[in-house]
Coordinates of C-alpha atoms in Angstrom, one line a residue:
Chain A
M22 CA 177.4 210.6 84.5
F23 CA 179.4 213.7 85.3
R24 CA 179.3 214.9 88.8
P25 CA 181.3 216.7 91.5
V26 CA 182.9 214.5 94.1
T27 CA 180.7 214.6 97.2
D28 CA 181.7 211.3 98.6
L29 CA 185.1 209.6 98.1
T30 CA 183.4 206.2 97.9
D31 CA 182.0 207.3 94.5
I32 CA 185.6 206.9 93.2
Q33 CA 186.0 203.4 92.1
G34 CA 189.7 203.6 91.1
D35 CA 191.9 201.5 93.3
F36 CA 194.6 203.7 94.7
N37 CA 196.3 200.8 96.4
L38 CA 197.2 199.5 92.9
K39 CA 200.6 201.1 92.3
T40 CA 201.1 202.2 88.7
A41 CA 203.1 204.9 87.0
A42 CA 200.1 206.3 85.2
V43 CA 198.5 207.5 88.5
T44 CA 200.4 210.7 89.4
F45 CA 197.6 212.1 91.5
K46 CA 196.0 211.4 94.9
K47 CA 192.4 210.4 95.5
E48 CA 191.8 213.8 97.2
D49 CA 192.9 215.6 94.0
I50 CA 189.8 214.4 92.2
E51 CA 187.1 217.1 92.0
F52 CA 184.8 215.5 89.4
I53 CA 183.9 212.0 88.1
I54 CA 182.7 211.0 84.7
G55 CA 181.2 207.5 84.3
N56 CA 180.4 204.7 86.7
K57 CA 179.7 201.6 84.6
W58 CA 182.4 201.0 82.1
E59 CA 185.2 203.3 83.2
Q60 CA 185.8 206.4 85.3
V61 CA 187.5 209.5 84.1
Y62 CA 188.6 211.9 86.8
A63 CA 188.8 215.7 86.5
R64 CA 189.7 218.9 88.2
M65 CA 188.9 222.5 87.6
I66 CA 191.6 225.0 86.6
D67 CA 190.8 228.6 85.6
N68 CA 187.1 227.8 85.3
E69 CA 187.6 224.9 83.0
Y70 CA 187.3 221.2 83.6
Y71 CA 190.4 219.1 82.7
P72 CA 191.0 215.4 82.9
L73 CA 193.5 213.9 85.3
P74 CA 196.1 211.8 83.6
A75 CA 194.8 208.3 84.3
K76 CA 191.4 206.6 84.1
W77 CA 190.1 203.5 85.8
L78 CA 188.8 200.7 83.7
I79 CA 185.9 199.2 85.7
T80 CA 185.5 196.1 83.6
T81 CA 189.1 195.0 83.8
Q82 CA 189.9 196.7 87.2
K83 CA 193.0 198.5 86.0
W84 CA 194.4 202.0 85.5
V85 CA 195.5 203.3 82.0
P86 CA 197.0 206.6 81.1
Y87 CA 194.4 209.2 79.9
K88 CA 195.4 212.3 78.0
A89 CA 198.6 212.3 80.0
D90 CA 200.6 214.4 77.6
N91 CA 197.8 216.6 76.2
W92 CA 195.4 217.2 79.0
R93 CA 195.6 220.9 78.6
E94 CA 194.4 220.5 75.0
T95 CA 191.5 218.3 76.2
P96 CA 189.1 220.6 78.1
L97 CA 185.9 218.9 79.0
S98 CA 183.8 221.8 77.8
T99 CA 184.6 221.1 74.1
N100 CA 185.1 217.4 74.4
C101 CA 182.6 216.0 76.8
N102 CA 180.2 218.4 78.4
G103 CA 177.7 218.5 75.6
C104 CA 176.7 215.0 76.5
H105 CA 177.6 214.7 80.1
T106 CA 175.7 217.8 81.2
T107 CA 172.3 219.2 80.5
G108 CA 171.6 222.5 78.8
F109 CA 175.2 223.0 77.7
N110 CA 175.7 226.4 76.0
P111 CA 178.5 226.3 73.4
D112 CA 178.8 230.1 73.6
T113 CA 179.4 230.4 77.3
Y114 CA 180.3 226.8 78.2
E115 CA 177.8 227.0 81.0
F116 CA 175.2 224.3 81.7
S117 CA 172.1 223.9 83.8
E118 CA 173.0 220.7 85.6
Y119 CA 175.5 217.9 85.8
G120 CA 174.5 214.6 84.2
I121 CA 171.8 213.8 81.6
G122 CA 168.7 215.4 83.1
C123 CA 165.1 215.4 81.8
E124 CA 165.7 218.3 79.5
A125 CA 168.5 216.6 77.6
C126 CA 165.8 214.6 75.8
H127 CA 162.7 216.7 76.4
G128 CA 164.1 220.2 75.7
P129 CA 164.3 223.2 78.0
A130 CA 161.4 223.2 80.4
G131 CA 161.5 226.7 81.8
K132 CA 158.3 227.9 80.1
H133 CA 156.5 224.7 80.9
V134 CA 157.3 225.1 84.6
I135 CA 156.1 228.7 84.7
Q136 CA 153.0 227.9 82.8
Q137 CA 152.2 224.9 85.0
R138 CA 152.5 227.1 88.1
Q139 CA 150.1 229.6 86.6
I140 CA 147.5 227.0 86.0
Q141 CA 147.6 225.2 89.3
P142 CA 144.0 224.8 90.6
G143 CA 143.1 227.6 93.0
S144 CA 146.0 229.7 91.9
V145 CA 145.3 233.4 91.8
C146 CA 147.2 233.5 88.5
R147 CA 144.5 231.2 87.0
V148 CA 142.1 234.1 87.1
C149 CA 143.8 235.5 84.0
H150 CA 146.0 232.7 82.7
T151 CA 143.5 230.0 81.8
G152 CA 143.7 227.6 78.9
K153 CA 147.5 227.4 79.1
E154 CA 147.7 223.6 79.1
A155 CA 147.9 223.2 75.4
S156 CA 150.7 225.7 74.9
A157 CA 152.6 224.4 77.8
D158 CA 152.5 220.9 76.4
K159 CA 154.0 222.1 73.2
E160 CA 157.1 223.2 75.1
I161 CA 157.9 219.7 76.2
I162 CA 159.2 217.4 73.5
V163 CA 158.3 213.8 73.5
S164 CA 159.8 212.2 70.5
V165 CA 160.7 208.7 69.4
N166 CA 163.2 210.0 66.9
N167 CA 166.5 208.1 67.2
S168 CA 168.4 211.4 67.0
V169 CA 167.3 212.2 70.5
C170 CA 169.5 209.3 71.7
G171 CA 171.9 209.8 68.8
Q172 CA 172.9 213.3 69.9
C173 CA 175.1 211.5 72.4
H174 CA 175.2 207.9 71.3
S175 CA 177.4 208.9 68.4
R176 CA 180.8 210.3 67.8
G177 CA 181.4 213.3 65.7
Q178 CA 182.4 217.0 65.4
Q179 CA 180.5 220.2 64.9
S180 CA 181.8 223.8 64.8
N181 CA 180.1 226.6 66.6
K182 CA 180.7 230.2 65.6
S183 CA 180.3 232.7 68.5
E184 CA 181.0 236.4 68.6
H185 CA 184.8 236.0 69.1
M186 CA 185.8 232.7 67.6
Q187 CA 184.9 229.4 65.9
T188 CA 185.3 226.4 68.1
S189 CA 185.0 222.7 67.3
F190 CA 183.1 220.5 69.7
N191 CA 183.1 216.7 69.9
F192 CA 179.3 216.5 70.0
P193 CA 176.3 218.2 68.3
V194 CA 175.8 221.8 69.5
K195 CA 172.4 223.6 69.8
Y196 CA 170.6 220.4 69.0
K197 CA 166.8 220.6 69.6
P198 CA 165.4 217.2 70.7
G199 CA 162.9 215.8 68.2
N200 CA 164.8 217.2 65.2
S201 CA 167.3 215.3 63.2
L202 CA 171.0 215.8 64.1
P203 CA 172.4 219.1 62.6
T204 CA 173.6 218.7 59.0
D205 CA 177.0 220.2 59.9
Y206 CA 177.6 217.6 62.6
L207 CA 180.2 215.4 61.0
M208 CA 179.5 211.9 62.4
S209 CA 182.3 209.3 62.7
S210 CA 181.9 206.6 60.0
K211 CA 183.9 203.9 58.5
Q212 CA 184.7 206.2 55.6
N213 CA 186.2 209.0 57.7
D214 CA 187.8 206.8 60.4
H215 CA 191.2 206.8 58.7
K216 CA 193.1 205.3 61.6
G217 CA 190.6 202.5 62.1
K218 CA 190.1 203.5 65.8
N219 CA 186.3 203.5 65.8
W220 CA 185.2 201.1 63.1
W221 CA 186.0 197.5 62.2
A222 CA 186.9 196.9 58.5
V223 CA 183.6 195.2 58.0
G224 CA 181.8 198.6 58.7
L225 CA 180.6 197.8 62.2
S226 CA 181.3 199.9 65.2
K227 CA 184.4 199.1 67.2
N228 CA 184.3 201.9 69.8
R229 CA 181.6 202.7 72.3
H230 CA 178.9 205.4 72.2
Q231 CA 178.4 204.9 68.5
E232 CA 175.1 203.0 68.8
F233 CA 173.2 205.5 66.7
A234 CA 175.6 205.2 63.8
D235 CA 175.6 201.5 64.0
F236 CA 171.8 201.3 64.3
S237 CA 171.4 203.7 61.3
V238 CA 172.9 201.1 59.0
S239 CA 170.6 198.3 60.2
T240 CA 167.4 197.3 58.6
H241 CA 165.6 198.0 61.8
S242 CA 166.1 201.7 61.2
K243 CA 164.7 201.4 57.7
S244 CA 161.7 199.3 58.7
L245 CA 159.1 202.0 57.8
K246 CA 160.8 202.9 54.6
H247 CA 161.1 199.3 53.5
L248 CA 157.4 198.6 54.4
K249 CA 156.3 201.5 52.2
E250 CA 158.7 200.8 49.3
K251 CA 159.2 197.1 49.2
Y252 CA 156.0 195.6 50.4
T253 CA 154.5 192.9 48.2
E254 CA 151.0 191.5 48.4
I255 CA 152.3 188.0 49.0
R256 CA 151.9 188.9 52.7
G257 CA 148.4 190.1 52.3
E258 CA 146.9 193.6 52.4
L259 CA 149.1 196.4 53.6
T260 CA 147.2 198.0 56.5
D261 CA 147.9 200.3 59.4
Q262 CA 148.3 197.3 61.6
C263 CA 151.6 196.5 59.9
L264 CA 153.0 199.6 61.6
E265 CA 152.8 197.8 65.0
C266 CA 156.2 196.2 64.0
H267 CA 157.4 198.8 61.4
S268 CA 156.9 202.1 63.1
S269 CA 157.8 203.3 66.6
D270 CA 155.6 206.4 66.6
Y271 CA 152.6 204.3 65.6
K272 CA 153.5 201.8 68.3
F273 CA 153.6 204.5 71.0
S274 CA 150.7 206.6 69.7
K275 CA 147.6 206.7 71.9
D276 CA 144.7 204.5 70.9
D277 CA 142.4 207.5 70.4
A278 CA 145.0 209.2 68.1
K279 CA 146.6 206.2 66.3
L280 CA 148.8 207.1 63.4
T281 CA 148.4 205.7 59.9
L282 CA 150.5 204.6 57.0
A283 CA 150.3 208.1 55.8
T284 CA 151.1 209.9 59.0
A285 CA 153.7 207.6 60.7
K286 CA 157.2 209.1 60.5
Y287 CA 159.6 206.8 62.2
G288 CA 160.6 203.2 61.8
I289 CA 161.9 201.0 64.6
S290 CA 163.8 203.3 67.0
C291 CA 165.8 203.0 70.2
V292 CA 162.7 203.3 72.5
V293 CA 161.1 200.1 71.0
C294 CA 163.7 198.1 73.0
H295 CA 164.9 200.6 75.6
E296 CA 162.5 202.2 78.0
P297 CA 164.3 205.6 78.3
H298 CA 163.3 206.2 81.9
G299 CA 165.7 203.7 83.4
L300 CA 165.0 200.8 85.7
R301 CA 162.2 199.2 83.8
R302 CA 163.3 198.6 80.2
Q303 CA 161.0 197.4 77.5
F304 CA 162.7 194.1 78.3
N305 CA 165.7 193.2 80.4
S306 CA 168.7 193.7 78.1
Q307 CA 170.5 190.9 79.8
N308 CA 167.8 188.5 78.8
I309 CA 166.8 189.3 75.2
D310 CA 165.0 186.2 74.0
A311 CA 162.9 185.0 71.2
E312 CA 159.7 186.1 73.0
H313 CA 160.6 189.7 72.4
C314 CA 162.2 189.7 69.0
G315 CA 159.7 187.0 67.9
L316 CA 156.8 189.3 68.4
C317 CA 157.7 190.8 65.1
H318 CA 160.1 188.3 63.6
V319 CA 157.5 185.7 63.2
D320 CA 159.1 184.4 60.0
S321 CA 162.3 183.4 61.7
F322 CA 160.6 181.5 64.4
S323 CA 157.7 179.8 62.8
N324 CA 156.8 180.4 59.2
K325 CA 160.2 179.8 57.7
A326 CA 161.0 176.9 60.0
A327 CA 157.7 175.3 59.1
E328 CA 158.5 175.7 55.4
T329 CA 162.0 174.4 55.4
G330 CA 161.8 172.0 58.3
K331 CA 165.0 173.6 59.7
A332 CA 165.2 175.4 63.0
H333 CA 166.3 179.0 62.8
Y334 CA 169.6 178.2 64.6
P335 CA 171.2 175.1 66.0
C336 CA 172.1 176.4 69.4
P337 CA 169.7 175.6 72.2
P338 CA 167.2 178.5 72.8
S339 CA 167.8 178.1 76.6
A340 CA 171.5 178.9 76.1
A341 CA 171.5 181.4 73.2
S342 CA 169.4 184.5 72.6
C343 CA 168.7 186.3 69.4
A344 CA 171.1 189.0 70.5
D345 CA 174.0 186.6 71.1
C346 CA 174.3 186.0 67.4
H347 CA 172.8 189.2 65.9
M348 CA 174.1 191.7 68.5
P349 CA 177.6 190.3 69.2
Y350 CA 179.9 191.7 71.8
I351 CA 182.3 193.5 69.5
I352 CA 182.4 197.0 71.0
K353 CA 185.5 198.1 72.9
S354 CA 185.2 199.7 76.3
G355 CA 187.4 199.6 79.3
G356 CA 190.0 197.4 77.6
A357 CA 187.6 194.6 76.7
Y358 CA 184.6 194.0 74.3
P359 CA 181.7 194.1 76.7
I360 CA 179.1 196.0 74.6
R361 CA 176.8 194.6 72.0
S362 CA 176.8 195.8 68.4
H363 CA 173.6 197.7 67.4
A364 CA 173.9 197.0 63.7
F365 CA 172.1 193.6 64.0
K366 CA 174.7 191.8 61.8
I367 CA 176.0 188.3 62.5
V368 CA 179.8 188.3 62.6
P369 CA 180.9 184.9 61.5
P370 CA 184.1 183.3 62.9
I371 CA 185.9 183.8 59.5
A372 CA 185.8 187.5 60.2
S373 CA 188.1 187.0 63.2
E374 CA 190.6 185.5 60.9
T375 CA 190.3 188.0 58.1
F376 CA 189.7 191.3 60.1
K377 CA 191.2 190.4 63.5
M378 CA 187.9 191.1 65.2
P379 CA 185.6 189.3 67.7
N380 CA 182.9 187.1 66.3
S381 CA 179.3 186.2 67.2
C382 CA 180.0 182.6 68.2
Q383 CA 183.0 182.9 70.5
N384 CA 183.1 186.4 72.1
G385 CA 179.7 186.3 73.9
G386 CA 181.1 183.5 76.0
C387 CA 179.2 180.7 74.3
H388 CA 182.1 179.0 72.5
A389 CA 185.0 180.9 74.0
D390 CA 186.6 177.6 75.0
K391 CA 186.8 176.3 71.4
S392 CA 189.4 177.2 68.8
L393 CA 188.7 179.5 65.9
D394 CA 189.1 176.6 63.4
W395 CA 186.4 174.7 65.3
A396 CA 184.1 177.7 65.2
K397 CA 184.7 178.3 61.5
E398 CA 183.9 174.6 60.7
A399 CA 180.8 174.5 62.9
F400 CA 179.5 177.8 61.4
A401 CA 180.0 176.5 57.8
K402 CA 178.3 173.3 58.7
H403 CA 175.2 174.9 60.3
Y404 CA 174.9 177.8 58.0
P405 CA 175.8 176.6 54.5
E406 CA 173.6 179.2 53.0
Y407 CA 175.0 182.2 55.0
S408 CA 175.3 185.1 52.6
G409 CA 176.8 187.8 54.8
N410 CA 173.6 189.8 54.9
E411 CA 172.1 188.2 58.1
Chain B
M18 CA 148.6 264.0 77.3
H19 CA 152.2 264.0 78.5
I20 CA 151.1 263.2 82.0
T21 CA 149.2 260.1 80.8
L22 CA 152.3 259.0 78.9
Y23 CA 154.5 259.4 81.9
V24 CA 152.0 257.4 84.0
L25 CA 151.9 254.6 81.5
L26 CA 155.7 254.5 81.4
A27 CA 155.9 254.4 85.1
V28 CA 153.4 251.6 85.3
F29 CA 155.3 249.6 82.7
A30 CA 158.6 250.2 84.6
C31 CA 157.0 248.9 87.8
I32 CA 155.6 245.8 86.1
S33 CA 159.0 245.1 84.5
G34 CA 160.7 245.6 87.9
V35 CA 158.4 243.2 89.7
L36 CA 158.8 240.5 86.9
A37 CA 162.6 240.9 87.0
F38 CA 162.6 240.7 90.8
F39 CA 160.8 237.3 90.6
H40 CA 163.0 236.2 87.7
Y41 CA 160.0 235.9 85.5
D42 CA 161.1 235.3 81.9
I43 CA 158.9 237.2 79.6
S44 CA 161.0 236.5 76.6
E45 CA 160.1 233.8 74.1
Q46 CA 163.5 232.2 74.4
A47 CA 163.3 228.7 76.0
H48 CA 165.4 228.2 79.1
Y49 CA 166.5 225.3 81.2
V50 CA 165.5 224.5 84.7
T51 CA 166.8 221.3 86.4
S52 CA 165.6 217.8 86.9
E53 CA 164.7 218.6 90.5
Q54 CA 162.1 221.0 89.1
C55 CA 160.7 218.3 86.9
E56 CA 160.7 215.9 89.9
Q57 CA 158.3 218.1 91.8
C58 CA 155.5 216.9 89.5
H59 CA 157.0 213.8 87.8
R60 CA 158.4 212.1 90.8
T61 CA 157.8 208.4 89.8
R62 CA 159.4 208.9 86.4
Y63 CA 162.2 210.9 87.8
T64 CA 163.0 208.4 90.5
S65 CA 163.0 205.5 88.0
Y66 CA 165.2 207.5 85.6
S67 CA 167.7 208.9 88.0
A68 CA 168.3 205.7 89.9
P69 CA 170.5 203.8 87.4
R70 CA 173.1 206.3 86.4
H71 CA 172.1 209.2 84.2
V72 CA 171.5 211.8 86.9
P73 CA 173.4 212.3 90.1
P74 CA 171.1 211.9 93.2
G75 CA 170.1 215.3 94.6
N76 CA 171.6 217.1 91.6

């Protein structure tokens, strides 16, 4: 999150570690961005936020240069603030609060607050302003649309034309939560990543905060479309109950207003796995096991195994989770690969040889002590039918 | 007739002034408040949300 420095202990960078990149003192830092993977430090000059020339990599505990030669061309207002503040206005560069507040996902709440004050029980305003609940609720957006998260968990550019000039921003501008991302927001993809900075050659994300783009190519994101278009009767009758696994808006709709095959709009989305309000996730992301994925992937865990007599995977379930193979640690951040892919594709060891990238078997820590040749051989032995689509 | 019009205009100006004084937004344009405002009614959710890292405490 982006916030002013109010306490120097918020600054994680080690100023006792002498390095040429750090040309500033701890006391020069006015603002901090980030506190999990890395910290970028900033100052304000002429009413604009600018990065200081070194950032602290938390995961590897070291300093690296950051925009050292072009910090003046990297104002945070056009590069960062759309996602690190709430209510950012691309015309004035003003915002309503630091960090990602409630309204970043629920939309501006000004009218909701006013209306709720009017309808407080006993309020004198209630004499005239009755029946406002319904209209107030319409102001607050509650959407399972992936784009709500995708507005920031993606990389891209969008232009904004104001009275005086046209400016390019490194995030979607004037996005209204609940809608799809603006059509003129050009999202980073394998096709337009000419320098290979953000994407692996296999078409999976290499750089962080691209989860939305990664997820969009996964079959999870197409779960409702596939249900409607590819369903065959071999699985029995197609009913609304199928939506429990295939539609997130069905899953979260209230029992007395349950959606149907005709009205459900969204497939599996971010909120199926991530509880967006923080501490209590849908499940603990550090312990993603078969009990969670298996609620929908019944085939992988029981049906198919019963038919073929083969276990879904050879690794002991107590040691390897679904995510260890299907969401490998291949995303770069802070000088390492500590973030899981959200494309739900296995990366076989051979990919490390061909594309010089991390793979599912070795880079999650399971078989890091073995050679690449060992991993290739073991993978080929255990998965002779691997097709590349898993 | 004219006097009635003037009275109506005066009343309208007074109402507008009072609304402006209390920063009451009568326009249709949505505007932002802050998470602290939301917290006043949605405290449990806000506390859960703000604790990990998205929102600075007390912001």
